[in-house]
Tab-separated table of C-alpha atoms in Angstrom:
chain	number	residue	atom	x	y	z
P	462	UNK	CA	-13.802	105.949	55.277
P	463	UNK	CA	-16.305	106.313	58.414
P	464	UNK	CA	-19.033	106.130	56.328
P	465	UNK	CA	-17.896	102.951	54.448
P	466	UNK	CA	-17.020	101.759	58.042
P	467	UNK	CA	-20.777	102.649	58.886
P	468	UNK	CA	-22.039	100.719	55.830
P	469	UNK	CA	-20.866	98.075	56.705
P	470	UNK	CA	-23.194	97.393	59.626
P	471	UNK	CA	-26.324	95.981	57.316
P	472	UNK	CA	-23.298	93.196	56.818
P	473	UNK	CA	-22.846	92.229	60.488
P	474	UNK	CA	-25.184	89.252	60.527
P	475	UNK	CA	-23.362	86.942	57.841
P	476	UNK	CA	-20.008	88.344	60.002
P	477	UNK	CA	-18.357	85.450	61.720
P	478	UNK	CA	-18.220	85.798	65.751
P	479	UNK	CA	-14.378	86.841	66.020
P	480	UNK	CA	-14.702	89.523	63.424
P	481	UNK	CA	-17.925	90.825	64.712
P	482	UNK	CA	-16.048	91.472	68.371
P	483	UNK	CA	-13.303	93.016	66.459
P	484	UNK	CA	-16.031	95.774	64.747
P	485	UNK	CA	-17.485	96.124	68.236
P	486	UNK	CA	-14.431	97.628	69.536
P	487	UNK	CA	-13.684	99.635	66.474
P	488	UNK	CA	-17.562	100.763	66.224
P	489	UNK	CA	-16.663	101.598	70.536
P	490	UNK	CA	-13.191	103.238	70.107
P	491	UNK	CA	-15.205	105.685	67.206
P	492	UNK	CA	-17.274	106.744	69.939
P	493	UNK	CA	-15.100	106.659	72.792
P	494	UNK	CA	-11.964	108.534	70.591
P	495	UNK	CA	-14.505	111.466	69.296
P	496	UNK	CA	-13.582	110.472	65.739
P	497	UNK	CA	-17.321	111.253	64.765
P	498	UNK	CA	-19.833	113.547	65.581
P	499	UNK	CA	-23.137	115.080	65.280
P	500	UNK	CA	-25.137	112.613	62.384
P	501	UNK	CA	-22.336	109.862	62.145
P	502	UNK	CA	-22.148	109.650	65.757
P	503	UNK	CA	-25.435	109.496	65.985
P	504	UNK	CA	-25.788	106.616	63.639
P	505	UNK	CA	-22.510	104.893	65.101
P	506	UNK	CA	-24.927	105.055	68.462
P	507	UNK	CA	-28.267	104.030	66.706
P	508	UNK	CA	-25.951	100.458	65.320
P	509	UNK	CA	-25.069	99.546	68.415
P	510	UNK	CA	-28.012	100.168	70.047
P	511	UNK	CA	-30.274	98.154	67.324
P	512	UNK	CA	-27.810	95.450	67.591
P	513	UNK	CA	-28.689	94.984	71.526
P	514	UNK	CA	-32.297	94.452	70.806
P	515	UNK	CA	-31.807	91.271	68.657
P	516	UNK	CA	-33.362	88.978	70.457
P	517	UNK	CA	-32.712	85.700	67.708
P	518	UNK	CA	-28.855	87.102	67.139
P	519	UNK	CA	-26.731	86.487	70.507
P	520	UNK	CA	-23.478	87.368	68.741
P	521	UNK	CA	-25.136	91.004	67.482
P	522	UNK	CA	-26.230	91.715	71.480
P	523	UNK	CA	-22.651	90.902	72.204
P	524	UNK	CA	-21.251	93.297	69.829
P	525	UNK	CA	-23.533	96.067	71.494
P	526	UNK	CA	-22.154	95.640	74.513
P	527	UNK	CA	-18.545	95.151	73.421
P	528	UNK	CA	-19.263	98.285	71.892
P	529	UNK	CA	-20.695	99.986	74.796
P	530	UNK	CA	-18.209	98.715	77.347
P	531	UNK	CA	-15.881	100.672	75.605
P	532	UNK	CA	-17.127	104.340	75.351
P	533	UNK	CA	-19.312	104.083	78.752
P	534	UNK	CA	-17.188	106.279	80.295
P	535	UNK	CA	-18.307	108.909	78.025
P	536	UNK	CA	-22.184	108.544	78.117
P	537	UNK	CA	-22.285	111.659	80.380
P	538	UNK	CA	-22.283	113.480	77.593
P	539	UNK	CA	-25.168	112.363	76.071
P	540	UNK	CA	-27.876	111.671	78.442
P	541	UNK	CA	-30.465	111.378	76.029
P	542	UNK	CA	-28.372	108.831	74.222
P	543	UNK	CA	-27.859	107.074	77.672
P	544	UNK	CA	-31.577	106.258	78.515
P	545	UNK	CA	-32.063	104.800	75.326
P	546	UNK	CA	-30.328	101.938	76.898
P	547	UNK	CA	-32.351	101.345	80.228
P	548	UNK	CA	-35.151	100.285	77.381
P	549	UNK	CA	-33.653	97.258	75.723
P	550	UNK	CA	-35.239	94.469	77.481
P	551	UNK	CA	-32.351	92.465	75.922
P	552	UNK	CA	-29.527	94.281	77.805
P	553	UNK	CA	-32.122	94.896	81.093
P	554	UNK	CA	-32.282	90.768	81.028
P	555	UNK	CA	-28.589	89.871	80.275
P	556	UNK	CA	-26.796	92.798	81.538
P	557	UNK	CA	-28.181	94.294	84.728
P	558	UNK	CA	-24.931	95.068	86.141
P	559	UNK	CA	-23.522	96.872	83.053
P	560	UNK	CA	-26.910	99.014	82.982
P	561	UNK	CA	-26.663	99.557	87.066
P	562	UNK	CA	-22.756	100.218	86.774
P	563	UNK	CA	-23.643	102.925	84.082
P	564	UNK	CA	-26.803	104.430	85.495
P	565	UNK	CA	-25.016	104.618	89.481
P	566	UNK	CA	-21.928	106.399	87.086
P	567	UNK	CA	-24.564	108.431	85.572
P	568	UNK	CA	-25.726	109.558	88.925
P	569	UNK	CA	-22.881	110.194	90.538
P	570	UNK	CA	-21.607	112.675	87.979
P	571	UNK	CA	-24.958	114.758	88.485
P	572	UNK	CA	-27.176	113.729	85.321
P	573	UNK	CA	-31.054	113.108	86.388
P	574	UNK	CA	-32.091	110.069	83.756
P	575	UNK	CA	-35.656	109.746	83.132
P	576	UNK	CA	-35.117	105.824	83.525
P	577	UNK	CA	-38.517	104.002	82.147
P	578	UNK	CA	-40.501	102.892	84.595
P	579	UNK	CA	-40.137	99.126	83.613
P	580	UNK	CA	-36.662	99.283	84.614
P	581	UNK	CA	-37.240	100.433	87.632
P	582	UNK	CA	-39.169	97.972	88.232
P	583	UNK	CA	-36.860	95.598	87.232
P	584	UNK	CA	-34.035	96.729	89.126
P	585	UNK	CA	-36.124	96.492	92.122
P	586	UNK	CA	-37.214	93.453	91.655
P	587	UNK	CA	-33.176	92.026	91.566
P	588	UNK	CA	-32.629	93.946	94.525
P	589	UNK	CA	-35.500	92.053	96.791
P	590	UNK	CA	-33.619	89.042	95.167
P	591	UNK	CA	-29.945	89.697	96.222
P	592	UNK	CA	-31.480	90.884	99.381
P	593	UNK	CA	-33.274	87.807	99.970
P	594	UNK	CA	-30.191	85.621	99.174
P	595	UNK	CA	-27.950	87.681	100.887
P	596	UNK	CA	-30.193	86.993	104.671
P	597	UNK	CA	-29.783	82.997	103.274
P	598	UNK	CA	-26.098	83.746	103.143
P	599	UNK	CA	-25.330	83.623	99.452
P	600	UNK	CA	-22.779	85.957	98.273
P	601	UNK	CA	-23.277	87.945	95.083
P	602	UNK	CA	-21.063	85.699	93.029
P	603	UNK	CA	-23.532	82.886	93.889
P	604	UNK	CA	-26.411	85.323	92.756
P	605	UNK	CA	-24.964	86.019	89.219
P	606	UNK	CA	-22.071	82.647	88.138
P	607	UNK	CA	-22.118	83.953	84.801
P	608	UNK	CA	-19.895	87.138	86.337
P	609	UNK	CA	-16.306	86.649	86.752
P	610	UNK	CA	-14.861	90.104	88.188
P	611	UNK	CA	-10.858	88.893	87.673
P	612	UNK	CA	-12.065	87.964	83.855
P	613	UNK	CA	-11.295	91.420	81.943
P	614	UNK	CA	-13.016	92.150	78.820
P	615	UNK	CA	-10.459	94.176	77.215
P	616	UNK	CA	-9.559	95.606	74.082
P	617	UNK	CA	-7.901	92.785	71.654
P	618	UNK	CA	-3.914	93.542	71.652
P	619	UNK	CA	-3.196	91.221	68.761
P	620	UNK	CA	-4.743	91.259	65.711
P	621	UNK	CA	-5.829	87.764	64.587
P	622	UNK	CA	-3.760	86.556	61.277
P	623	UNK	CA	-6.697	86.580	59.077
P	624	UNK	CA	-7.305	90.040	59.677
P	625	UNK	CA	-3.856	91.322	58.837
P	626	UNK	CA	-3.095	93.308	55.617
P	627	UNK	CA	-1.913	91.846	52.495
P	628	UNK	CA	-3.075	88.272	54.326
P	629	UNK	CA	0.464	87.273	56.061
């Protein structure tokens, strides 16, 4: 089953957007549930991961993250796994605040990430700017509209008709 589930990946491009969200948090519940490990898990990791670097394909990028908003909590436990991350220029430009909310998690649980220069670089670079707005008197919120903190991205609780069994 998980490696028909797996397979299925080289698919996700001709998936419509609703669907695709809907593997994201099965492909992130895999992970974050410990239903795979050692090669699968690996490869379950490598998917999402190549899907964040499509540049062209929003909706793949979005399924990364889905993905990884899910089993963040868990990164801890691969570190080497977890840097991969700080070098998708795709996730470093659309999701800073994911990438600082895991790397500050990171850090505060003890693991020492050999972050890539470039995103260091980065990340200092947005905090001159939030520094800068902040003496103007703009609040965070004015610094990054596209965030809505009382907007949860949760797991779906209903599955959408089309997806139901035996097509009810």
């Amino acid at each position: 089953m998980m490696t028909n589930l797996l397979d299925e990946a080289r698919f996700f491009s001709n998936y419509k957007p609703k669907i695709l969200m809907i593997m994201a948090q099965i492909y992130g519940a895999v992970i974050n549930n410990n239903l795979v490990e050692g090669q699968a898990r690996d490869v379950t990791f490598k998917i999402i991961v190549e899907s964040m670097k499509h540049r062209e394909d929003r909706k793949q990028l979005e399924f990364g993250v889905r993905a990884l908003e899910i089993f963040k909590g868990r990164l801890h436990e691969w570190p080497t796994k977890a840097v991969q991350l700080f070098s998708i220029d795709n996730l470093r430009e659309n999701y800073f605040d994911l990438l600082e909310e895991i790397r500050y998690s990171l850090e505060a649980k003890g693991i020492q990430l050999e972050i890539p220069p470039e995103y260091m670089h980065f990340a200092n670079m947005k905090a001159q700017e939030k520094n800068r707005a902040m003496m103007k008197g703009q609040v965070p919120s004015q610094l990054y509209p596209a965030i809505n903190p009382n907007q949860p991205r949760g797991i779906i609780t209903q599955m959408p008709q089309e997806m139901m069994l035996g097509g009810q």
